[in-house]
mmCIF file of C-alpha atoms in Angstrom:
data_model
loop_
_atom_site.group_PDB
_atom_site.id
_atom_site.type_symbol
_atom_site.label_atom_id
_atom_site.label_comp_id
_atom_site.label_asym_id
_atom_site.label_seq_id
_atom_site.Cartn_x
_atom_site.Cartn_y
_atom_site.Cartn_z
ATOM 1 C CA UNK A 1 2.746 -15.901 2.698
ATOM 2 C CA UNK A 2 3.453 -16.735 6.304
ATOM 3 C CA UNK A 3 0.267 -19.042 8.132
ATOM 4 C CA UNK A 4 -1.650 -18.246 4.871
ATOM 5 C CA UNK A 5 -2.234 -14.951 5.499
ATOM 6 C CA UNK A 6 -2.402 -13.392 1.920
ATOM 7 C CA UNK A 7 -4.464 -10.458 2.450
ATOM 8 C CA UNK A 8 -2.833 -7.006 3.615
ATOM 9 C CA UNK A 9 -4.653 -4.676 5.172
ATOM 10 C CA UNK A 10 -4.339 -1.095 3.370
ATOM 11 C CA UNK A 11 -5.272 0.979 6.598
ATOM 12 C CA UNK A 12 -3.105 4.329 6.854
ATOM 13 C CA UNK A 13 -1.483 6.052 9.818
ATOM 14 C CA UNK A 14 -1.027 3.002 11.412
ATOM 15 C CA UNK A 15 0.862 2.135 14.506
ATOM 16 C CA UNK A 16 3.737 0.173 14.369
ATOM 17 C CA UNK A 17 3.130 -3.455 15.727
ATOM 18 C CA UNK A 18 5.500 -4.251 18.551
ATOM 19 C CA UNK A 19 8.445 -7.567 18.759
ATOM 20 C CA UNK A 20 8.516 -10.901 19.380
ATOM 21 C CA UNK A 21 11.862 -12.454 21.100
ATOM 22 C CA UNK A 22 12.582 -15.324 22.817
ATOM 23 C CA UNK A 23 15.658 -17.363 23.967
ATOM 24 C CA UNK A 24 16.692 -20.165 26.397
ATOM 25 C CA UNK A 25 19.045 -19.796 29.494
ATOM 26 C CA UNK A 26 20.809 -21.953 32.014
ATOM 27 C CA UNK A 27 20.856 -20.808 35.647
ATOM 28 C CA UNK A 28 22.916 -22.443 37.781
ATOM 29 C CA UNK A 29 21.489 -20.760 41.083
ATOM 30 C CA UNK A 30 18.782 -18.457 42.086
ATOM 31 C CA UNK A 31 19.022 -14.958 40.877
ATOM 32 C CA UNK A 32 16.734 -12.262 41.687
ATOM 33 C CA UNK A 33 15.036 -11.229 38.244
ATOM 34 C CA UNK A 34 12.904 -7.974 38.088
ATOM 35 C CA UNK A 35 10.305 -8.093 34.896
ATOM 36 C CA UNK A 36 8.915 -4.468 32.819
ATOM 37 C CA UNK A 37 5.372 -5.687 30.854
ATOM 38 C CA UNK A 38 5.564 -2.939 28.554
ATOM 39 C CA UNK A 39 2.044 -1.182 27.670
ATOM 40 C CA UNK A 40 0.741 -0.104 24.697
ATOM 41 C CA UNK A 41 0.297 3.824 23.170
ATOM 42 C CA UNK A 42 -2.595 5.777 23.040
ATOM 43 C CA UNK A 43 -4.216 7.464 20.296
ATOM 44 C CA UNK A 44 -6.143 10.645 21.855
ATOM 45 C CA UNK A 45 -6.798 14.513 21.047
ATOM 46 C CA UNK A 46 -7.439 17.052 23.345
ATOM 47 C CA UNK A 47 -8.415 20.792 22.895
ATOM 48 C CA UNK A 48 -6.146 22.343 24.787
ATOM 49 C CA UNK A 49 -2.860 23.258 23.006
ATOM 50 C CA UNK A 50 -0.759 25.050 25.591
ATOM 51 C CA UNK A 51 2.650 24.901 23.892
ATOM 52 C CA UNK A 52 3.274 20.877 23.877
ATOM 53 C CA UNK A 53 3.675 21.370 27.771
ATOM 54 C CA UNK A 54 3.711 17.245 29.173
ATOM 55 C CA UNK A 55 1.110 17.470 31.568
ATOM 56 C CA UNK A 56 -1.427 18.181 28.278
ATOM 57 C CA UNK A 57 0.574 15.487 26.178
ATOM 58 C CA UNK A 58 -0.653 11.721 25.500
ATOM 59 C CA UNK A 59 1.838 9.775 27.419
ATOM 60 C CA UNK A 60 3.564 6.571 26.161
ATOM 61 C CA UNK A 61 3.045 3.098 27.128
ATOM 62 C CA UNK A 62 4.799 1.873 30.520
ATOM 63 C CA UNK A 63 8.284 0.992 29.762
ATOM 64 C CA UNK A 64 9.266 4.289 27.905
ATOM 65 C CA UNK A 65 6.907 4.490 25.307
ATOM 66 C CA UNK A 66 7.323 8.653 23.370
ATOM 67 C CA UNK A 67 4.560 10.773 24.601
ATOM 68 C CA UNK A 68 2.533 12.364 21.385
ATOM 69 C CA UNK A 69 0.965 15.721 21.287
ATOM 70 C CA UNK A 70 -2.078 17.192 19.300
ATOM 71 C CA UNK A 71 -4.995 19.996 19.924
ATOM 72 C CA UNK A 72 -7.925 18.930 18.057
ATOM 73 C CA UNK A 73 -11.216 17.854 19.693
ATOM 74 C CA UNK A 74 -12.463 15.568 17.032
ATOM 75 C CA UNK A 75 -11.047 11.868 17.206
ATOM 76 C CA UNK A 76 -9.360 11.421 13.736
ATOM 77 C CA UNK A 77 -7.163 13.807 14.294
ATOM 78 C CA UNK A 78 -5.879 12.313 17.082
ATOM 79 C CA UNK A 79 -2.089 10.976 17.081
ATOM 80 C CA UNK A 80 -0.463 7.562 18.661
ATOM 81 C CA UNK A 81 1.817 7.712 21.309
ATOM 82 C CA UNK A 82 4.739 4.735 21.162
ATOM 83 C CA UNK A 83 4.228 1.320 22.531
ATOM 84 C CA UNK A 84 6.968 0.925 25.835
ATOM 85 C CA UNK A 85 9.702 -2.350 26.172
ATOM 86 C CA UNK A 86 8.994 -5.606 27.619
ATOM 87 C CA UNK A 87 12.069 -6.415 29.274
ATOM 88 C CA UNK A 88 13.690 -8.841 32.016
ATOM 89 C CA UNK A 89 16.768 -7.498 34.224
ATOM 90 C CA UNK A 90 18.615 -9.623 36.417
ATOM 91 C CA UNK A 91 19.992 -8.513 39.882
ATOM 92 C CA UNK A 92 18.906 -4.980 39.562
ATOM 93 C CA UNK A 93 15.877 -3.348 38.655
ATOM 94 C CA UNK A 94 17.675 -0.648 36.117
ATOM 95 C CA UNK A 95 18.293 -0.481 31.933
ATOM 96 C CA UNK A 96 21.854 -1.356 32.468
ATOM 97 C CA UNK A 97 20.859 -4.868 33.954
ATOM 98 C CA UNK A 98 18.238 -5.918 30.972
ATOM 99 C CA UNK A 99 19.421 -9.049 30.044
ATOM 100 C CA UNK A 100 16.513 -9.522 27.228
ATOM 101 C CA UNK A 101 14.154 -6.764 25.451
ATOM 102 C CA UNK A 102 11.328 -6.677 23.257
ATOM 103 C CA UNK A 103 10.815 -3.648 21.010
ATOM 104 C CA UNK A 104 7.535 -1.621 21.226
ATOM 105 C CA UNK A 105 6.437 0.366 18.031
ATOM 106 C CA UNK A 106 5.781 3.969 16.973
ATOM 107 C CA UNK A 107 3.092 5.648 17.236
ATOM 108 C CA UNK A 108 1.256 6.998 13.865
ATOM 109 C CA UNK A 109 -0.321 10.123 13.234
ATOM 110 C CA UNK A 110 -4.117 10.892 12.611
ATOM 111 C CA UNK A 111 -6.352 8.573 10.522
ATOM 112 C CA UNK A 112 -8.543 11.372 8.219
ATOM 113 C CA UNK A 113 -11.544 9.988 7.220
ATOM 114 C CA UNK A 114 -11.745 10.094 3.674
ATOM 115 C CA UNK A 115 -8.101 9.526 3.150
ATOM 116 C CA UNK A 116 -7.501 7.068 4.924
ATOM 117 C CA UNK A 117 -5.669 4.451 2.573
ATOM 118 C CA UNK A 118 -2.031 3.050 3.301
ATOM 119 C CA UNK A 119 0.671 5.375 0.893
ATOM 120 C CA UNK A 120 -1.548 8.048 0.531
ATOM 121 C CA UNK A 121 -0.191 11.792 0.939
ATOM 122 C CA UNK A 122 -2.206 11.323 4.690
ATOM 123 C CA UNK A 123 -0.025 8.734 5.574
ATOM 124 C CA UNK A 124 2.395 8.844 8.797
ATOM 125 C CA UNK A 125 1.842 5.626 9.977
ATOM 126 C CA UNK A 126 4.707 4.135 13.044
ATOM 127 C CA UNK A 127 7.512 1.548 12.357
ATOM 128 C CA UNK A 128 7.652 -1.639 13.513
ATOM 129 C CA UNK A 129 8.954 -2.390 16.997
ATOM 130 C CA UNK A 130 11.542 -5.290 17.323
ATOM 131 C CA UNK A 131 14.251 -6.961 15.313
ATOM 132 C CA UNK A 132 17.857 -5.772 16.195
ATOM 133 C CA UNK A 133 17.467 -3.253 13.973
ATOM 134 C CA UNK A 134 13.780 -1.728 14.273
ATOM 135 C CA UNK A 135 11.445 0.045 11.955
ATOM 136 C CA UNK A 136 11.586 4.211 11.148
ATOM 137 C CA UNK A 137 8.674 5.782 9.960
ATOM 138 C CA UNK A 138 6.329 7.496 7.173
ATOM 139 C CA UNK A 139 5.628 10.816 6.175
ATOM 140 C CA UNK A 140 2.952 11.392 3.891
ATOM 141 C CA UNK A 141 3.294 7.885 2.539
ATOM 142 C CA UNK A 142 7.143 7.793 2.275
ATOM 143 C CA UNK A 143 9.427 5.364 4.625
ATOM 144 C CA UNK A 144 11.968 7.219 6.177
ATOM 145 C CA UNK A 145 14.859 4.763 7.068
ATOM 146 C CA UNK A 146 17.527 7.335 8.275
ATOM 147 C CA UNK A 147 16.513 7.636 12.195
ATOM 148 C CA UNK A 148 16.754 3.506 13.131
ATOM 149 C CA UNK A 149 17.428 2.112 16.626
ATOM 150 C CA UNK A 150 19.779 -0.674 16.811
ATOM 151 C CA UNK A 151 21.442 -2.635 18.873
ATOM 152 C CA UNK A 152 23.970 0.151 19.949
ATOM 153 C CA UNK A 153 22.588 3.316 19.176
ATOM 154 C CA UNK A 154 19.310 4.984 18.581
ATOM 155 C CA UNK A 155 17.047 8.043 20.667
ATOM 156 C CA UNK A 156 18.073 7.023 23.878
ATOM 157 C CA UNK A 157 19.005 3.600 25.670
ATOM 158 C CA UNK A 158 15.557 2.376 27.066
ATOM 159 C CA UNK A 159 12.898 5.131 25.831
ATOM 160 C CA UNK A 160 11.225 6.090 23.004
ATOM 161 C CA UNK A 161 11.504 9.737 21.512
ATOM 162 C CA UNK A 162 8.417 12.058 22.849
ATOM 163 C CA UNK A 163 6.902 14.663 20.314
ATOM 164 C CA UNK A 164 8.446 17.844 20.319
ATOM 165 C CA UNK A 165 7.227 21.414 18.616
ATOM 166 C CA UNK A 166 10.406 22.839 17.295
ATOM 167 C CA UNK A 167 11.970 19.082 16.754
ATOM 168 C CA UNK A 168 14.262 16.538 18.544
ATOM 169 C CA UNK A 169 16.729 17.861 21.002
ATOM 170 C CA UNK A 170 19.167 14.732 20.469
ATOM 171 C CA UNK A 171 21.903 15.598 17.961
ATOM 172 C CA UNK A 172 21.357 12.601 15.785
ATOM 173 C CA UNK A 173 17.241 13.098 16.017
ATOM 174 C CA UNK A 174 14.558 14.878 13.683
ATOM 175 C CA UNK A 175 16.197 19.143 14.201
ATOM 176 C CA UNK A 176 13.288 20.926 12.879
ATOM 177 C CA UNK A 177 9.650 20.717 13.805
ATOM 178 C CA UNK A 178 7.401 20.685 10.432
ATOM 179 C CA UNK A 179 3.520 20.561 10.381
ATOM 180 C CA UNK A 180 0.426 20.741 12.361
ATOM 181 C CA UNK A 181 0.888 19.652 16.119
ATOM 182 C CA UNK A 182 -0.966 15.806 16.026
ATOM 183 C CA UNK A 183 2.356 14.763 16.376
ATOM 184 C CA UNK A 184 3.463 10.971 17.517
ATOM 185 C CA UNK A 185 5.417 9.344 19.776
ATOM 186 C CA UNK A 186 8.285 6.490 19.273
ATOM 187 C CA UNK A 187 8.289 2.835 20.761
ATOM 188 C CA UNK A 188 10.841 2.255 23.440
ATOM 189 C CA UNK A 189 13.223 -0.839 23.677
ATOM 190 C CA UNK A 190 17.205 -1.390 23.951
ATOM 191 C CA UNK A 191 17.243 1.798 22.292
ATOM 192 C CA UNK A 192 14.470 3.743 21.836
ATOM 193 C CA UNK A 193 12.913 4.751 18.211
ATOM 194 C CA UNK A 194 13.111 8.416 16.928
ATOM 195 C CA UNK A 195 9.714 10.624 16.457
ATOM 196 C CA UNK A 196 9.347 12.649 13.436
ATOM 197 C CA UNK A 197 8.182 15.955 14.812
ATOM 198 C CA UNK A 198 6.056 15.935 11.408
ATOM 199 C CA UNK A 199 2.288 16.661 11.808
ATOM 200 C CA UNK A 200 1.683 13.920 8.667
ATOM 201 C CA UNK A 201 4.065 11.486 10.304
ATOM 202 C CA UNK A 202 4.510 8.714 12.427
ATOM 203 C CA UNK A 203 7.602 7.501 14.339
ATOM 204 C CA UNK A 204 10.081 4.864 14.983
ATOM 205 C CA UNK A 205 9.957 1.445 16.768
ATOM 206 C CA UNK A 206 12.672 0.043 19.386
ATOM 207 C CA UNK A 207 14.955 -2.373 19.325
ATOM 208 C CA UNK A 208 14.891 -5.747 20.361
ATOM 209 C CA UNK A 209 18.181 -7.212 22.362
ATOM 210 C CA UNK A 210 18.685 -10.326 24.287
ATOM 211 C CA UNK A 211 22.574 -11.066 25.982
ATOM 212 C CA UNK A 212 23.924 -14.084 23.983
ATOM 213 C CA UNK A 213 27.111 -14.649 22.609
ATOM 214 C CA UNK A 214 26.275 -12.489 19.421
ATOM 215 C CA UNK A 215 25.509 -9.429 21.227
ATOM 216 C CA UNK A 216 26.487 -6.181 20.571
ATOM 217 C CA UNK A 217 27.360 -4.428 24.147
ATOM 218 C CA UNK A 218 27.688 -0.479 23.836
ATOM 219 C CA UNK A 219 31.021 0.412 24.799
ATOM 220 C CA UNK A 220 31.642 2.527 28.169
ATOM 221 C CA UNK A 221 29.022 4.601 29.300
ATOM 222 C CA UNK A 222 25.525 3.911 28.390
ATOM 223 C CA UNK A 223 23.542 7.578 28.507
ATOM 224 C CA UNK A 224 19.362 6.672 29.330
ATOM 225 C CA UNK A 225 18.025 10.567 28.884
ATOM 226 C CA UNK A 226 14.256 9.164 29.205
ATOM 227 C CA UNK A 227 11.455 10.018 26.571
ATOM 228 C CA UNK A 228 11.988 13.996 26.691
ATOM 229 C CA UNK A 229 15.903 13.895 26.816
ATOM 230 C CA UNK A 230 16.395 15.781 29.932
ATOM 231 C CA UNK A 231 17.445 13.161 32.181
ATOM 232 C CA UNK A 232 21.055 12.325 33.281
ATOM 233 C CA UNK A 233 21.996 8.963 33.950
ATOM 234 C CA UNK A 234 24.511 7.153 32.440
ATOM 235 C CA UNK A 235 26.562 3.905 33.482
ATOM 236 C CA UNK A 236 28.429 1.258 31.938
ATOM 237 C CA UNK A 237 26.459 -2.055 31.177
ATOM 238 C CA UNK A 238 26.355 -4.510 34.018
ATOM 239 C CA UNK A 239 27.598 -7.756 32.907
ATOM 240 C CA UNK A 240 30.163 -9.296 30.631
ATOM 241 C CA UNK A 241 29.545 -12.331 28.526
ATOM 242 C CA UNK A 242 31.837 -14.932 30.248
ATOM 243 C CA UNK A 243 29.569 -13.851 33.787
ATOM 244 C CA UNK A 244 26.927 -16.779 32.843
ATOM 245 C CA UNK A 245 23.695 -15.282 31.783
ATOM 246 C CA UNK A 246 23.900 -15.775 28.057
ATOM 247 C CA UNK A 247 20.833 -16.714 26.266
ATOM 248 C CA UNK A 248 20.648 -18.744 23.347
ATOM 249 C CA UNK A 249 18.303 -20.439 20.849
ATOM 250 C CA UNK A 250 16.940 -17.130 20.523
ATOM 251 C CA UNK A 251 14.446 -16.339 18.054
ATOM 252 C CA UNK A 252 13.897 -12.086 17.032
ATOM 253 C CA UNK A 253 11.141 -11.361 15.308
ATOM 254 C CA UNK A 254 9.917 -7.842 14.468
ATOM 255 C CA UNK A 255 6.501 -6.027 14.140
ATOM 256 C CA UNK A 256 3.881 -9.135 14.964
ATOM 257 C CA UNK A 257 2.519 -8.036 18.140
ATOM 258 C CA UNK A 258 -0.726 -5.659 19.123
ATOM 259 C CA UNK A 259 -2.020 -4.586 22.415
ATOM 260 C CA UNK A 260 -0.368 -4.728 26.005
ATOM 261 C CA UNK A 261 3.227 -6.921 26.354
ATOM 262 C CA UNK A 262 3.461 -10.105 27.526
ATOM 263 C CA UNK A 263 5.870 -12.366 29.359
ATOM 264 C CA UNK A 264 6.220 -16.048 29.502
ATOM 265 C CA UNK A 265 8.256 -17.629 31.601
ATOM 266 C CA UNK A 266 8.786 -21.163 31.011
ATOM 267 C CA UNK A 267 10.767 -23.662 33.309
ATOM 268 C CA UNK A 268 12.419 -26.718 30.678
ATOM 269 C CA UNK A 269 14.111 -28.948 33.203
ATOM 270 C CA UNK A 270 14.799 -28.970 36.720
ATOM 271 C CA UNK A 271 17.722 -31.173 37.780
ATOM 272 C CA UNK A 272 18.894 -32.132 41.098
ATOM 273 C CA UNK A 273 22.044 -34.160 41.353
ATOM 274 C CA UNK A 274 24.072 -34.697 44.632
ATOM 275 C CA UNK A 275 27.068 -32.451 45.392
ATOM 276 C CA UNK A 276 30.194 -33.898 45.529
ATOM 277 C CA UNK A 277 30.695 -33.395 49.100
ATOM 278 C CA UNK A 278 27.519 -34.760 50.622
ATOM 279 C CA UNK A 279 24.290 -36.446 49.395
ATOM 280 C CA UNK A 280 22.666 -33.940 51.826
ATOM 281 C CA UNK A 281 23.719 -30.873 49.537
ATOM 282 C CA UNK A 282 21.565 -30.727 46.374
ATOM 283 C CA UNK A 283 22.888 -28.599 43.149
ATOM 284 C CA UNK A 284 19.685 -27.220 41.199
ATOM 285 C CA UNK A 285 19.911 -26.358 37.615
ATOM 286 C CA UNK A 286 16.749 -24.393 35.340
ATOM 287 C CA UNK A 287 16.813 -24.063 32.406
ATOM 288 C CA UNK A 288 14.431 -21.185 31.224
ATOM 289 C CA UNK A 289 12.428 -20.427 28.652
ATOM 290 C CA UNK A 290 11.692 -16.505 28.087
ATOM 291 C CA UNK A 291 9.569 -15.560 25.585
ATOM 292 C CA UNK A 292 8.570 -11.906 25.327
ATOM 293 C CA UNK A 293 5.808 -9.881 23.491
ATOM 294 C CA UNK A 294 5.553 -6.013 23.020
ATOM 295 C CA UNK A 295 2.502 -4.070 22.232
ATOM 296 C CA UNK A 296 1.545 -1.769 19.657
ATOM 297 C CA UNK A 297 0.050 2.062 20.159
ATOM 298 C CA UNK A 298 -3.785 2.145 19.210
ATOM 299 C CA UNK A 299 -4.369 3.487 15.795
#
């Protein structure tokens, strides 16, 4: 039971609900901080088929939500694409300088209506987004745990795994293509969930990641290939935990969030103490409060 909530709702082919994270930070000077309010998936069809070409596909929620893919004209056979990050980045307005990220969720695939019942052979419902180890999928009612993002590896650092015909063209993805084409997309975070590339499946959420003194930092090069893997961009991560932007207090908390992201911002203290040198020269300190929500794709 958690806030007496005892009933559980026995949909199928859901979506994956996105993360909840927050943590606490001391800034001892203005930085410049860019924000990403992630957005959530969309569950659509579309009669044209045209060989899962990405100008016909569903695309992902801002923030690097997978793109799904399906041809039918009639709604329940529609498919989910994945829910994108909510993120801050300090100093730089790229992955490598996310100092905090919430985990969107996977899409699901179609909702048939007369089998419609969570576990059921229909079932492909999306994994959570969030925790630092996020969600995988179903197929046909079973969980699939062996595609996870975590905190150092998963599709691809900051996007979520589009739907693909003949399967995943990462190494460590979903090789082989199986099913009907209302295929769905994975949620995007720190790294980015997996898609199934199953027509009675859903796919993965992303992780959730915040720089604290706990963290796990990828070593080296950091590849970010984007939601279709054909991008080439890879860089170290920007800071080092002794530069002064750890976060602590934090709380991580998987698959509890629906609809668009959110980010609160929340200034705890403001103090202003004279400098040693002159009365004249004040020393500001914040301490910050970031609390940040990711969405879930419609279902």
């Amino acid at each position: 039971m958690v806030n007496g909530n005892t009933a559980c709702r026995k949909l199928g082919s859901r979506g994956g609900a996105g993360g909840y994270i927050s943590g606490t930070i001391r800034l001892p000077k203005q930085i410049t901080a860019f924000a990403t309010i992630g957005g959530h998936g969309l569950f659509h069809s579309t009669s044209i088929y045209d060989n899962f070409n990405v100008d016909e596909m569903i695309p992902g929620g801002y923030g690097g939500g997978g793109y799904s893919f399906n041809y039918y004209s009639v709604n329940y056979l529609s498919s989910a694409s994945g829910g994108g990050q909510t993120t801050v980045k300090f100093l730089e307005n790229d992955l490598w300088h996310r100092v905090i990220v919430s985990g969107g969720g996977g899409g699901s695939d179609n909702v048939h209506p007369y089998i419609n019942e969570y576990g059921t052979t229909d079932d492909g419902s999306g994994g959570s987004g969030g925790g630092l180890i996020a969600q995988g999928f179903w197929i046909n009612g079973i969980y699939n745990s062996s595609y996870l993002a975590n905190s150092t590896s998963g599709f691809t650092f900051g996007s979520g795994e589009s739907a693909q015909e003949f399967g995943s063209i990462s190494d460590i993805g979903v090789r082989e293509g199986f099913g009907g084409t209302d295929r769905s997309g994975a949620g995007s975070g720190w790294f980015g969930g997996f898609a199934s590339h199953n027509g009675n499946g859903g796919s993965g959420g992303g992780s959730s990641w915040v720089l604290s003194e706990d963290a796990d930092i990828p070593d080296g090069n950091i590849a970010a290939k984007g939601p279709f893997f054909n991008i080439t961009d890879e860089r170290p991560y920007f800071f080092r935990k002794t530069d002064g932007y750890l976060f602590y207090d934090i709380v991580n908390i998987p698959g509890v969030w629906e609809g668009n992201g959110k980010l609160v911002i929340t200034i705890l203290d403001k103090l202003s103490l004279p400098s040693c040198f002159s009365v004249c020269y004040l020393h500001f300190s914040y301490h910050l409060l970031f609390v940040l929500f990711i969405d879930s794709p419609s279902n």
